[in-house]
């Protein structure tokens, strides 16, 4: 399992946590925005959104990063 945090450029508290663990031969990282503000570009390899906590991004293509809304979490299928 791997973990990653993303520190905002303004030096404020880290608010995005990404982690992943292989599951049945698939890579499914999870990105969580723990803040009340939008956080751009959680670093995730290209893939497709499996599910978002807002339930409106299923199938959305991810290409090198994922923009997260306030308090949003996403699971991404990297294949």
CSV table of N, CA and C in Angstrom, one decimal:
chain,number,residue,atom,x,y,z
A,1,UNK,N,0.8,-1.2,0.0
A,1,UNK,CA,0.0,0.0,0.0
A,1,UNK,C,0.9,1.2,0.0
A,2,UNK,N,0.5,2.2,-0.8
A,2,UNK,CA,1.3,3.5,-0.8
A,2,UNK,C,0.4,4.6,-0.4
A,3,UNK,N,1.0,5.6,0.2
A,3,UNK,CA,0.3,6.8,0.6
A,3,UNK,C,1.0,8.1,0.1
A,4,UNK,N,0.3,9.1,-0.2
A,4,UNK,CA,0.8,10.4,-0.7
A,4,UNK,C,0.0,11.5,-0.1
A,5,UNK,N,0.6,12.6,0.2
A,5,UNK,CA,-0.1,13.8,0.6
A,5,UNK,C,0.3,14.9,-0.4
A,6,UNK,N,-0.6,15.9,-0.6
A,6,UNK,CA,-0.4,17.0,-1.4
A,6,UNK,C,-0.4,18.3,-0.6
A,7,UNK,N,0.6,19.0,-0.5
A,7,UNK,CA,0.7,20.2,0.2
A,7,UNK,C,0.3,21.4,-0.7
A,8,UNK,N,-0.6,22.2,-0.3
A,8,UNK,CA,-1.0,23.4,-1.1
A,8,UNK,C,0.2,24.3,-1.2
A,9,UNK,N,0.2,25.0,-2.4
A,9,UNK,CA,1.3,26.0,-2.7
A,9,UNK,C,1.4,27.1,-1.7
A,10,UNK,N,0.3,27.5,-1.0
A,10,UNK,CA,0.3,28.6,-0.1
A,10,UNK,C,0.9,28.2,1.3
A,11,UNK,N,1.3,27.0,1.4
A,11,UNK,CA,1.9,26.6,2.7
A,11,UNK,C,0.9,26.2,3.8
A,12,UNK,N,-0.4,26.2,3.4
A,12,UNK,CA,-1.4,25.8,4.4
A,12,UNK,C,-1.3,24.3,4.7
A,13,UNK,N,-2.2,23.8,5.6
A,13,UNK,CA,-2.2,22.4,6.0
A,13,UNK,C,-2.5,21.5,4.8
A,14,UNK,N,-1.8,20.3,4.8
A,14,UNK,CA,-2.0,19.3,3.8
A,14,UNK,C,-3.5,18.9,3.9
A,15,UNK,N,-4.1,18.8,2.8
A,15,UNK,CA,-5.6,18.5,2.8
A,15,UNK,C,-6.0,17.4,1.8
A,16,UNK,N,-5.1,16.9,1.0
A,16,UNK,CA,-5.4,15.8,0.0
A,16,UNK,C,-4.6,14.6,0.4
A,17,UNK,N,-5.2,13.5,0.6
A,17,UNK,CA,-4.5,12.3,0.9
A,17,UNK,C,-4.9,11.3,-0.3
A,18,UNK,N,-3.8,10.7,-0.8
A,18,UNK,CA,-4.0,9.6,-1.8
A,18,UNK,C,-3.4,8.4,-1.3
A,19,UNK,N,-4.1,7.3,-1.6
A,19,UNK,CA,-3.5,6.0,-1.2
A,19,UNK,C,-4.0,4.9,-2.2
A,20,UNK,N,-3.3,3.8,-2.3
A,20,UNK,CA,-3.7,2.8,-3.2
A,20,UNK,C,-3.2,1.4,-2.8
A,21,UNK,N,-3.9,0.4,-3.2
A,21,UNK,CA,-3.5,-1.0,-2.9
A,21,UNK,C,-4.0,-1.8,-4.0
A,22,UNK,N,-3.2,-2.7,-4.6
A,22,UNK,CA,-3.7,-3.6,-5.6
A,22,UNK,C,-4.8,-4.4,-5.1
A,23,UNK,N,-5.8,-4.6,-6.0
A,23,UNK,CA,-7.0,-5.5,-5.6
A,23,UNK,C,-7.3,-6.4,-6.8
A,24,UNK,N,-7.1,-7.6,-6.7
A,24,UNK,CA,-7.4,-8.6,-7.7
A,24,UNK,C,-6.7,-8.2,-9.0
A,25,UNK,N,-5.4,-7.8,-8.9
A,25,UNK,CA,-4.7,-7.5,-10.1
A,25,UNK,C,-5.0,-6.1,-10.7
A,26,UNK,N,-5.8,-5.3,-10.1
A,26,UNK,CA,-6.1,-4.0,-10.6
A,26,UNK,C,-5.6,-3.0,-9.6
A,27,UNK,N,-5.2,-1.8,-10.1
A,27,UNK,CA,-4.7,-0.7,-9.3
A,27,UNK,C,-5.9,0.3,-9.1
A,28,UNK,N,-6.3,0.5,-7.9
A,28,UNK,CA,-7.4,1.4,-7.6
A,28,UNK,C,-7.1,2.4,-6.6
A,29,UNK,N,-6.3,3.5,-6.9
A,29,UNK,CA,-6.0,4.5,-5.9
A,29,UNK,C,-7.3,5.3,-5.5
A,30,UNK,N,-7.2,5.8,-4.3
A,30,UNK,CA,-8.2,6.6,-3.7
A,30,UNK,C,-7.6,8.0,-3.4
A,31,UNK,N,-8.3,9.0,-3.8
A,31,UNK,CA,-7.9,10.4,-3.5
A,31,UNK,C,-9.0,11.1,-2.7
A,32,UNK,N,-8.6,11.7,-1.5
A,32,UNK,CA,-9.5,12.3,-0.6
A,32,UNK,C,-9.1,13.7,-0.4
A,33,UNK,N,-10.1,14.7,-0.6
A,33,UNK,CA,-9.9,16.1,-0.3
A,33,UNK,C,-10.5,16.3,1.1
A,34,UNK,N,-9.7,16.5,2.1
A,34,UNK,CA,-10.1,16.6,3.5
A,34,UNK,C,-10.5,18.0,3.9
A,35,UNK,N,-10.5,19.0,2.9
A,35,UNK,CA,-10.7,20.4,3.2
A,35,UNK,C,-12.0,20.8,2.6
A,36,UNK,N,-12.4,22.0,3.0
A,36,UNK,CA,-13.6,22.7,2.5
A,36,UNK,C,-13.4,23.5,1.2
A,37,UNK,N,-12.2,23.4,0.7
A,37,UNK,CA,-11.9,24.1,-0.6
A,37,UNK,C,-11.5,23.2,-1.7
A,38,UNK,N,-11.7,23.7,-2.9
A,38,UNK,CA,-11.3,22.8,-4.0
A,38,UNK,C,-9.8,22.7,-4.1
A,39,UNK,N,-9.3,21.5,-4.4
A,39,UNK,CA,-7.9,21.2,-4.5
A,39,UNK,C,-7.6,20.6,-5.8
A,40,UNK,N,-6.8,21.3,-6.6
A,40,UNK,CA,-6.5,20.9,-8.0
A,40,UNK,C,-5.4,19.9,-8.0
A,41,UNK,N,-5.5,19.0,-8.9
A,41,UNK,CA,-4.5,18.0,-9.4
A,41,UNK,C,-3.9,17.2,-8.3
A,42,UNK,N,-4.7,16.3,-7.8
A,42,UNK,CA,-4.1,15.2,-7.0
A,42,UNK,C,-3.3,14.3,-8.0
A,43,UNK,N,-2.1,14.0,-7.7
A,43,UNK,CA,-1.3,13.3,-8.7
A,43,UNK,C,-1.7,11.8,-8.7
A,44,UNK,N,-2.4,11.4,-9.8
A,44,UNK,CA,-2.8,10.1,-10.0
A,44,UNK,C,-2.5,9.7,-11.5
A,45,UNK,N,-2.0,8.5,-11.7
A,45,UNK,CA,-1.8,8.1,-13.1
A,45,UNK,C,-3.0,8.0,-13.9
A,46,UNK,N,-2.9,8.1,-15.2
A,46,UNK,CA,-4.1,8.0,-16.1
A,46,UNK,C,-5.0,6.8,-15.8
A,47,UNK,N,-6.3,7.0,-15.9
A,47,UNK,CA,-7.3,6.0,-15.7
A,47,UNK,C,-8.7,6.5,-15.8
A,48,UNK,N,-9.6,5.9,-15.2
A,48,UNK,CA,-11.0,6.3,-15.2
A,48,UNK,C,-11.6,6.3,-13.8
A,49,UNK,N,-12.4,7.3,-13.5
A,49,UNK,CA,-13.1,7.3,-12.1
A,49,UNK,C,-14.1,6.2,-12.0
A,50,UNK,N,-14.0,5.4,-11.0
A,50,UNK,CA,-14.9,4.4,-10.7
A,50,UNK,C,-16.1,4.9,-9.9
A,51,UNK,N,-15.8,5.7,-8.9
A,51,UNK,CA,-16.9,6.4,-8.2
A,51,UNK,C,-16.4,7.6,-7.4
A,52,UNK,N,-17.2,8.6,-7.2
A,52,UNK,CA,-16.9,9.8,-6.5
A,52,UNK,C,-17.9,9.9,-5.4
A,53,UNK,N,-17.6,10.6,-4.3
A,53,UNK,CA,-18.5,10.8,-3.2
A,53,UNK,C,-19.7,11.7,-3.7
A,54,UNK,N,-19.5,12.4,-4.8
A,54,UNK,CA,-20.6,13.2,-5.4
A,54,UNK,C,-21.5,12.4,-6.3
A,55,UNK,N,-21.1,11.2,-6.7
A,55,UNK,CA,-21.8,10.2,-7.5
A,55,UNK,C,-22.1,10.7,-8.9
A,56,UNK,N,-21.2,11.6,-9.4
A,56,UNK,CA,-21.5,12.2,-10.8
A,56,UNK,C,-20.3,12.2,-11.7
A,57,UNK,N,-19.3,11.4,-11.4
A,57,UNK,CA,-18.0,11.3,-12.2
A,57,UNK,C,-17.7,10.0,-12.7
A,58,UNK,N,-18.5,9.0,-12.6
A,58,UNK,CA,-18.3,7.6,-13.0
A,58,UNK,C,-17.9,7.6,-14.5
A,59,UNK,N,-16.7,7.0,-14.8
A,59,UNK,CA,-16.3,6.9,-16.1
A,59,UNK,C,-15.5,8.0,-16.6
A,60,UNK,N,-15.4,9.1,-15.8
A,60,UNK,CA,-14.6,10.3,-16.3
A,60,UNK,C,-13.1,9.9,-16.4
A,61,UNK,N,-12.5,10.4,-17.5
A,61,UNK,CA,-11.1,10.1,-17.8
A,61,UNK,C,-10.2,10.9,-16.9
A,62,UNK,N,-9.2,10.3,-16.3
A,62,UNK,CA,-8.2,11.0,-15.5
A,62,UNK,C,-6.9,10.9,-16.3
A,63,UNK,N,-6.3,12.0,-16.5
A,63,UNK,CA,-5.0,12.1,-17.3
A,63,UNK,C,-4.0,12.8,-16.5
A,64,UNK,N,-3.2,12.1,-15.7
A,64,UNK,CA,-2.1,12.8,-15.0
A,64,UNK,C,-2.5,13.5,-13.7
A,65,UNK,N,-3.7,13.7,-13.4
A,65,UNK,CA,-4.1,14.4,-12.2
A,65,UNK,C,-5.6,14.4,-12.1
A,66,UNK,N,-6.1,14.7,-10.9
A,66,UNK,CA,-7.5,14.7,-10.6
A,66,UNK,C,-7.9,15.9,-9.8
A,67,UNK,N,-8.7,16.8,-10.3
A,67,UNK,CA,-9.2,17.9,-9.6
A,67,UNK,C,-10.3,17.5,-8.6
A,68,UNK,N,-10.2,17.8,-7.4
A,68,UNK,CA,-11.1,17.4,-6.4
A,68,UNK,C,-11.9,18.6,-5.8
A,69,UNK,N,-13.2,18.4,-5.7
A,69,UNK,CA,-14.0,19.5,-5.1
A,69,UNK,C,-13.9,19.4,-3.5
A,70,UNK,N,-14.5,20.4,-2.8
A,70,UNK,CA,-14.4,20.3,-1.4
A,70,UNK,C,-15.0,19.0,-0.8
A,71,UNK,N,-14.3,18.4,0.1
A,71,UNK,CA,-14.7,17.2,0.8
A,71,UNK,C,-15.0,16.0,-0.2
A,72,UNK,N,-14.4,16.0,-1.4
A,72,UNK,CA,-14.7,14.9,-2.3
A,72,UNK,C,-13.6,13.8,-2.2
A,73,UNK,N,-14.1,12.6,-2.5
A,73,UNK,CA,-13.2,11.5,-2.6
A,73,UNK,C,-13.5,10.8,-3.9
A,74,UNK,N,-12.5,10.2,-4.5
A,74,UNK,CA,-12.7,9.5,-5.8
A,74,UNK,C,-11.8,8.2,-5.7
A,75,UNK,N,-12.4,7.1,-6.3
A,75,UNK,CA,-11.6,5.9,-6.6
A,75,UNK,C,-11.4,5.9,-8.1
A,76,UNK,N,-10.1,5.6,-8.5
A,76,UNK,CA,-9.8,5.6,-9.9
A,76,UNK,C,-9.3,4.2,-10.3
A,77,UNK,N,-9.7,3.7,-11.4
A,77,UNK,CA,-9.2,2.4,-12.0
A,77,UNK,C,-8.1,2.7,-12.9
A,78,UNK,N,-6.9,2.2,-12.6
A,78,UNK,CA,-5.8,2.4,-13.5
A,78,UNK,C,-5.5,1.2,-14.4
A,79,UNK,N,-6.4,0.2,-14.3
A,79,UNK,CA,-6.3,-1.0,-15.1
A,79,UNK,C,-5.4,-2.0,-14.6
